[in-house]
Amino acid sequence: MKPSVILYKALPDDLLARLEHHFTVTRVDDLSPETVAQHADAFASAEGLLGSSEKVDSALLEKMPGLRATSTVSVGYDNFDVDALTQRGILLMHTPTVLTETVADTMMTLVLATARRALEVADRVKNGEWTGSIGPDWFGIDVHHKTLGIVGMGRIGLALAQRAHFGFSMPVLYNARSHHREAEERFNARYCDLDTLLAESDFVCVVLPLTEETRHKFGKAQFARMKNSAIFINAGRGPVVDEQALIDALKSGEIHAAGLDVFEQEPLPADSELLKLPNVVALPHIGSATHETRYNMAACAVDNLIDALQGKVEKNCVNPQVLK
Ligand SMILES: NC(=O)C1=CN([C@@H]2O[C@H](COP(=O)(O)OP(=O)(O)OC[C@H]3O[C@@H](n4cnc5c(N)ncnc54)[C@H](O)[C@@H]3O)[C@@H](O)[C@H]2O)C=CC1
Ligand SMILES: O=C(O)C(=O)CO
């Protein structure tokens, strides 16, 4: 008999077929208590779980006593209780690498869009305001040769450093828990403490995972250390930033602008003050959202679950200690 799995995300037809070749699949819309109660038998017997953007905590695991592996269609796994999974011997698989270049492109988009005010002035054109030669009130600031600081020098941080160094001749600073030799050797990136990075960067680019250590790492004190001309970019996770402190810093002129792909609450509420500020570019968490990359992430997640349930895990495992 094939193992049973719960699927809580839509998949392209060919990937669904691949999953169904290996498993008996129960498709659900979400992991809410109501959905779990409605499909109680399927959850109770499932050995695998595949999807994204839903909380997987002890309360859910209680309802899934047969679970052996979870596979998320994302690299970030802050919505999983990793300790609870590990204690129960359940593998957590994720999708690093396949999205790295796409997310770095998104970050560069935010750098360019905020510095050159691309969305703001395009809206003015659409509103019929381009009626003569443009003046300084339409101008942006240069990106090339400015200093770009990266907080979170992992896979995506490194791909961003490559773009900044080779594409835009930007000196790169970074802060990390240890030196990143490859970033230093290939992209001339300079390690510095966070306060120095904040004080010297023209663009402060954050691509940190959300952990207890990184929650609200950026608040009033950090924005106060940045240049008044600095642009703040966040594509890691929203709660890494104290959003009210960011709004205050943008309103008071403490910093110049912000480009954001992630928010404390997603979807960002339509009445958020951020949306009223002309110096904010807000994207709907599209870091990895291209057709190619979203397909590759889904394929990676399907293969990860097959590998995990067949005992063939060699990569993409968050808690490999479960295997020992
Ligand atoms: N906006 C979007 O659509 C996307 C957002 N992400 C976010 O980006 C994050 C990073 O992804 P990757 O680069 O693939 O992960 P990674 O694990 O390669 O890089 C994360 C880096 O942050 C560093 N780090 C962790 N805590 C730190 C701290 N307290 N201080 C300084 N550095 C710290 C780690 O040492 C590591 O080098 C993900 O965890 C996810 O939250 C990832 C993909 C898409
Ligand atoms: O993979 C992630 O962590 C995302 O945020 C979406 O790609």
Coordinates of C-alpha atoms and ligand atoms in Angstrom, one line a residue:
M1 CA 0.0 0.0 0.0
K2 CA 1.3 3.5 -0.8
P3 CA 2.0 5.8 2.1
S4 CA -0.6 8.6 2.6
V5 CA 0.2 12.3 2.5
I6 CA -1.6 15.5 3.0
L7 CA -1.1 18.2 0.4
Y8 CA -2.1 21.8 1.4
K9 CA -1.0 23.7 -1.7
A10 CA -2.0 23.5 -5.3
L11 CA 0.7 21.9 -7.5
P12 CA 1.1 21.9 -11.3
D13 CA -0.5 18.8 -12.9
D14 CA 2.7 17.0 -13.7
L15 CA 4.0 17.4 -10.1
L16 CA 0.7 16.3 -8.6
A17 CA 1.0 13.2 -10.9
R18 CA 4.5 12.6 -9.6
L19 CA 3.3 12.8 -6.0
E20 CA 0.3 10.6 -6.7
H21 CA 2.6 8.0 -8.3
H22 CA 4.3 7.5 -4.9
F23 CA 1.6 8.3 -2.4
T24 CA -2.1 8.4 -1.7
V25 CA -2.8 12.1 -1.7
T26 CA -5.4 14.0 0.3
R27 CA -5.7 17.6 -0.9
V28 CA -6.9 20.1 1.6
D29 CA -7.2 23.9 1.4
D30 CA -5.3 24.7 4.7
L31 CA -4.3 23.3 8.0
S32 CA -6.9 25.1 10.1
P33 CA -8.5 23.1 13.0
E34 CA -11.7 23.0 11.1
T35 CA -10.0 21.4 8.0
V36 CA -8.1 18.9 10.3
A37 CA -11.4 17.9 12.0
Q38 CA -13.1 17.5 8.6
H39 CA -10.4 15.1 7.4
A40 CA -9.5 13.6 10.7
D41 CA -8.8 10.1 9.4
A42 CA -6.6 11.3 6.6
F43 CA -4.5 13.5 9.0
A44 CA -4.3 10.6 11.6
S45 CA -2.9 8.2 9.0
A46 CA -0.7 10.6 7.0
E47 CA 3.0 9.9 6.9
G48 CA 3.9 13.0 4.9
L49 CA 2.8 16.7 4.7
L50 CA 3.5 19.1 1.8
G51 CA 2.6 22.7 1.4
S52 CA 3.6 26.2 2.5
S53 CA 2.7 29.3 4.5
E54 CA 0.7 27.5 7.2
K55 CA 1.6 27.0 10.9
V56 CA 2.8 23.5 11.7
D57 CA 2.9 23.3 15.5
S58 CA 2.5 20.8 18.4
A59 CA -1.3 21.1 18.2
L60 CA -1.3 19.9 14.6
L61 CA 1.3 17.2 15.2
E62 CA -1.0 15.8 18.0
K63 CA -3.5 15.1 15.2
M64 CA -0.9 13.4 13.0
P65 CA 0.6 10.5 15.0
G66 CA 1.9 8.7 11.9
L67 CA 3.8 11.7 10.4
R68 CA 7.3 11.0 9.3
A69 CA 8.2 13.9 7.1
T70 CA 7.1 17.4 6.3
S71 CA 8.1 19.2 3.1
T72 CA 7.7 23.0 2.7
V73 CA 7.7 24.8 -0.6
S74 CA 10.0 27.5 0.7
V75 CA 13.5 28.0 2.1
G76 CA 12.2 29.8 5.2
Y77 CA 10.8 27.5 7.8
D78 CA 9.8 29.9 10.6
N79 CA 6.2 28.7 10.6
F80 CA 7.4 25.2 11.7
D81 CA 8.0 24.2 15.3
V82 CA 11.3 22.6 14.5
D83 CA 12.0 21.4 18.0
A84 CA 8.6 19.7 18.2
L85 CA 9.2 17.9 14.9
T86 CA 12.7 16.8 15.9
Q87 CA 11.5 15.5 19.2
R88 CA 8.9 13.3 17.4
G89 CA 11.5 12.1 14.9
I90 CA 9.8 13.9 12.0
L91 CA 12.0 15.2 9.1
L92 CA 11.6 18.8 7.9
M93 CA 12.6 19.4 4.3
H94 CA 12.9 22.8 2.5
T95 CA 13.9 24.3 -0.9
P96 CA 17.1 26.2 -0.6
T97 CA 19.2 27.1 -3.7
V98 CA 16.5 26.8 -6.4
L99 CA 15.2 30.3 -5.5
T100 CA 18.4 32.1 -4.6
E101 CA 19.0 34.0 -7.8
T102 CA 15.4 35.0 -8.2
V103 CA 15.2 36.5 -4.7
A104 CA 18.4 38.4 -5.2
D105 CA 16.9 39.8 -8.4
T106 CA 13.9 40.9 -6.4
M107 CA 16.1 42.7 -3.9
M108 CA 18.0 44.5 -6.7
T109 CA 14.6 45.5 -8.1
L110 CA 13.7 47.1 -4.7
V111 CA 17.1 48.8 -4.6
L112 CA 16.6 50.3 -8.1
A113 CA 12.9 51.1 -7.7
T114 CA 13.3 53.0 -4.4
A115 CA 16.5 54.9 -5.4
R116 CA 15.1 55.9 -8.8
R117 CA 11.5 56.4 -7.5
A118 CA 10.4 54.3 -10.5
L119 CA 6.9 53.4 -9.3
E120 CA 6.1 56.9 -8.0
V121 CA 7.1 58.7 -11.2
A122 CA 5.5 56.1 -13.4
D123 CA 2.2 56.8 -11.5
R124 CA 2.7 60.5 -12.2
V125 CA 3.0 59.8 -15.9
K126 CA -0.2 57.7 -15.8
N127 CA -1.9 60.6 -14.0
G128 CA -1.1 63.0 -16.8
E129 CA 1.4 65.0 -14.8
W130 CA 4.3 64.7 -17.4
T131 CA 3.4 67.9 -19.2
G132 CA 6.9 69.4 -19.8
S133 CA 10.5 69.0 -19.0
I134 CA 10.9 67.2 -15.7
G135 CA 12.7 69.0 -12.8
P136 CA 14.5 67.9 -9.6
D137 CA 11.2 66.9 -8.0
W138 CA 11.2 63.9 -10.3
F139 CA 14.9 63.0 -9.8
G140 CA 16.1 59.9 -7.9
I141 CA 19.5 59.0 -6.5
D142 CA 22.3 57.0 -8.0
V143 CA 22.7 53.3 -7.2
H144 CA 26.0 52.5 -9.0
H145 CA 29.1 53.1 -6.8
K146 CA 27.1 53.5 -3.6
T147 CA 27.8 51.3 -0.6
L148 CA 25.5 48.3 -0.2
G149 CA 25.3 46.7 3.3
I150 CA 24.0 43.1 3.6
V151 CA 22.7 41.7 6.9
G152 CA 22.2 37.9 6.4
M153 CA 25.2 36.8 4.2
G154 CA 23.8 33.4 3.3
R155 CA 22.9 32.0 -0.1
I156 CA 20.7 35.0 -1.1
G157 CA 23.0 37.6 0.5
L158 CA 25.9 36.2 -1.6
A159 CA 23.9 36.4 -4.8
L160 CA 23.0 40.0 -4.0
A161 CA 26.6 40.8 -3.3
Q162 CA 27.5 39.4 -6.8
R163 CA 24.9 41.7 -8.5
A164 CA 26.0 44.8 -6.5
H165 CA 29.8 44.2 -7.1
F166 CA 29.8 43.2 -10.7
G167 CA 26.6 44.8 -12.0
F168 CA 26.8 48.2 -10.2
S169 CA 30.4 48.6 -9.0
M170 CA 29.1 49.0 -5.4
P171 CA 31.4 48.5 -2.4
V172 CA 29.7 45.7 -0.3
L173 CA 29.7 45.6 3.5
Y174 CA 28.2 42.7 5.4
N175 CA 27.4 41.7 8.9
A176 CA 27.3 38.0 9.9
R177 CA 28.0 35.8 12.8
S178 CA 31.3 34.7 11.1
H179 CA 33.4 35.8 8.2
H180 CA 32.2 34.7 4.7
R181 CA 35.4 34.0 2.8
E182 CA 33.7 33.5 -0.6
A183 CA 31.9 36.9 -0.3
E184 CA 35.2 38.5 0.6
E185 CA 37.3 36.8 -2.1
R186 CA 34.8 37.0 -5.0
F187 CA 33.0 40.2 -4.3
N188 CA 35.5 42.1 -2.2
A189 CA 32.8 42.3 0.6
R190 CA 34.0 43.8 3.9
Y191 CA 32.9 42.3 7.2
C192 CA 31.9 44.9 9.8
D193 CA 29.8 45.0 13.0
L194 CA 26.2 46.0 12.6
D195 CA 26.5 49.5 13.9
T196 CA 29.3 50.3 11.4
L197 CA 27.3 48.7 8.5
L198 CA 24.3 50.9 9.5
A199 CA 26.4 54.0 9.6
E200 CA 28.3 53.5 6.4
S201 CA 25.7 51.9 4.0
D202 CA 23.7 53.8 1.4
F203 CA 21.5 50.7 1.1
V204 CA 20.9 48.5 4.1
C205 CA 19.6 45.1 2.7
V206 CA 18.2 42.6 5.1
V207 CA 17.7 38.9 4.2
L208 CA 17.7 37.2 7.5
P209 CA 15.6 34.2 8.6
L210 CA 13.1 34.9 11.4
T211 CA 14.3 33.5 14.7
E212 CA 14.0 34.5 18.3
E213 CA 17.4 36.2 17.9
T214 CA 16.4 38.2 14.7
R215 CA 12.8 39.2 15.7
H216 CA 12.7 43.0 15.8
K217 CA 16.5 43.2 15.2
F218 CA 15.7 46.5 13.4
G219 CA 14.0 49.1 15.5
K220 CA 14.3 52.8 16.5
A221 CA 18.0 52.6 17.5
Q222 CA 19.0 50.9 14.3
F223 CA 17.2 53.4 12.0
A224 CA 18.7 56.2 14.0
R225 CA 22.2 54.9 13.2
M226 CA 21.5 54.9 9.5
K227 CA 22.3 57.9 7.2
N228 CA 19.4 60.2 6.6
S229 CA 19.9 59.4 2.9
A230 CA 19.9 55.6 3.5
I231 CA 17.4 53.3 1.8
F232 CA 16.3 50.2 3.8
I233 CA 15.4 47.0 2.0
N234 CA 13.9 43.9 3.7
A235 CA 13.2 40.7 1.8
G236 CA 13.8 38.3 4.8
R237 CA 10.8 38.1 7.0
G238 CA 8.6 41.0 8.2
P239 CA 8.9 40.5 12.0
V240 CA 12.7 41.0 11.7
V241 CA 11.7 44.7 11.6
D242 CA 9.7 46.7 14.1
E243 CA 7.4 48.1 11.5
Q244 CA 6.1 51.0 13.6
A245 CA 9.7 52.2 14.2
L246 CA 10.3 51.9 10.4
I247 CA 7.2 54.1 9.7
D248 CA 8.4 56.6 12.2
A249 CA 11.9 56.7 10.7
L250 CA 10.5 57.2 7.2
K251 CA 8.1 59.9 8.3
S252 CA 10.6 61.9 10.3
G253 CA 13.3 61.8 7.6
E254 CA 15.6 59.6 9.8
I255 CA 16.0 57.5 6.6
H256 CA 15.2 58.3 3.0
A257 CA 13.1 55.4 1.7
A258 CA 12.2 51.7 2.1
G259 CA 11.7 48.8 -0.3
L260 CA 9.8 45.9 1.4
D261 CA 8.8 42.5 0.2
V262 CA 7.8 41.2 3.6
F263 CA 5.7 42.6 6.5
E264 CA 4.8 41.9 10.1
Q265 CA 1.3 41.0 8.9
E266 CA 0.8 39.5 5.5
P267 CA -1.2 40.3 3.4
L268 CA -0.3 43.9 4.4
P269 CA -3.5 45.5 5.6
A270 CA -4.9 48.0 3.0
D271 CA -5.0 50.7 5.7
S272 CA -1.3 50.3 6.6
E273 CA 0.5 53.6 7.1
L274 CA 3.3 52.2 4.9
L275 CA 1.0 52.5 1.9
K276 CA 0.5 56.2 2.5
L277 CA 4.2 57.0 2.3
P278 CA 5.5 58.0 -1.2
N279 CA 9.0 56.8 -0.2
V280 CA 7.9 53.2 0.3
V281 CA 7.9 50.5 -2.4
A282 CA 5.8 47.6 -1.0
L283 CA 5.7 44.3 -2.9
P284 CA 3.4 41.4 -2.0
H285 CA 6.1 38.9 -0.9
I286 CA 7.1 38.1 -4.5
G287 CA 10.8 37.3 -3.7
S288 CA 10.7 33.9 -5.4
A289 CA 7.5 34.5 -7.5
T290 CA 8.4 33.8 -11.1
H291 CA 6.8 31.0 -13.0
E292 CA 10.2 29.2 -13.4
T293 CA 11.3 29.4 -9.8
R294 CA 7.9 28.6 -8.2
Y295 CA 7.8 25.5 -10.4
N296 CA 11.3 24.5 -9.4
M297 CA 10.5 25.0 -5.7
A298 CA 7.4 22.8 -6.0
A299 CA 9.3 20.1 -7.9
C300 CA 12.1 20.3 -5.2
A301 CA 9.5 20.0 -2.4
V302 CA 7.9 16.9 -4.1
D303 CA 11.2 15.2 -4.6
N304 CA 12.2 16.1 -1.0
L305 CA 9.1 14.4 0.3
I306 CA 9.7 11.3 -1.9
D307 CA 13.3 11.1 -0.7
A308 CA 12.4 11.6 2.9
L309 CA 9.7 8.9 3.0
Q310 CA 11.9 6.5 1.1
G311 CA 14.8 7.1 3.5
K312 CA 17.1 8.6 0.9
V313 CA 17.8 12.1 2.3
E314 CA 21.0 13.6 1.2
K315 CA 20.2 17.3 1.1
N316 CA 17.6 20.0 1.9
C317 CA 16.9 18.7 5.4
V318 CA 16.5 21.2 8.2
N319 CA 16.8 18.7 11.0
P320 CA 19.2 15.9 9.8
Q321 CA 19.7 14.8 13.4
V322 CA 16.4 12.9 13.0
L323 CA 18.2 10.5 10.7
K324 CA 20.8 9.4 13.3
Ligands
LIG1 N1 11.0 37.4 0.3 C1 10.9 36.2 -0.1 O1 10.1 35.8 -1.0 C2 11.9 35.2 0.4 C3 12.5 35.4 1.6 N2 13.4 34.5 2.1 C4 14.0 34.7 3.4 O2 15.4 34.8 3.3 C5 16.0 34.0 4.3 C6 17.4 33.7 3.9 O3 17.4 32.7 2.9 P1 18.8 32.1 2.4 O4 19.8 33.1 2.1 O5 18.5 31.0 1.5 O6 19.2 31.4 3.8 P2 20.7 31.1 4.4 O7 20.5 30.2 5.6 O8 21.6 30.7 3.3 O9 21.2 32.6 4.9 C7 20.7 33.2 6.1 C8 22.0 33.8 6.7 O10 21.5 34.6 7.8 C9 22.5 34.4 8.8 N3 22.0 34.7 10.2 C10 21.0 34.1 10.8 N4 20.8 34.7 12.0 C11 21.6 35.8 12.1 C12 21.9 36.8 13.0 N5 21.2 36.8 14.2 N6 22.8 37.7 12.7 C13 23.5 37.7 11.5 N7 23.3 36.8 10.6 C14 22.4 35.8 10.9 C15 22.9 32.9 8.7 O11 24.2 32.7 9.3 C16 23.0 32.8 7.2 O12 24.2 33.1 6.7 C17 15.0 32.8 4.5 O13 15.2 32.3 5.8 C18 13.7 33.5 4.3 O14 13.2 33.9 5.6 C19 13.8 33.5 1.3 C20 13.3 33.3 0.1 C21 12.3 34.1 -0.5
LIG2 O1 11.0 30.5 0.4 C1 10.7 31.4 1.2 O2 11.1 31.4 2.4 C2 9.8 32.5 0.8 O3 9.6 33.4 1.5 C3 9.0 32.4 -0.5 O4 9.8 32.0 -1.5

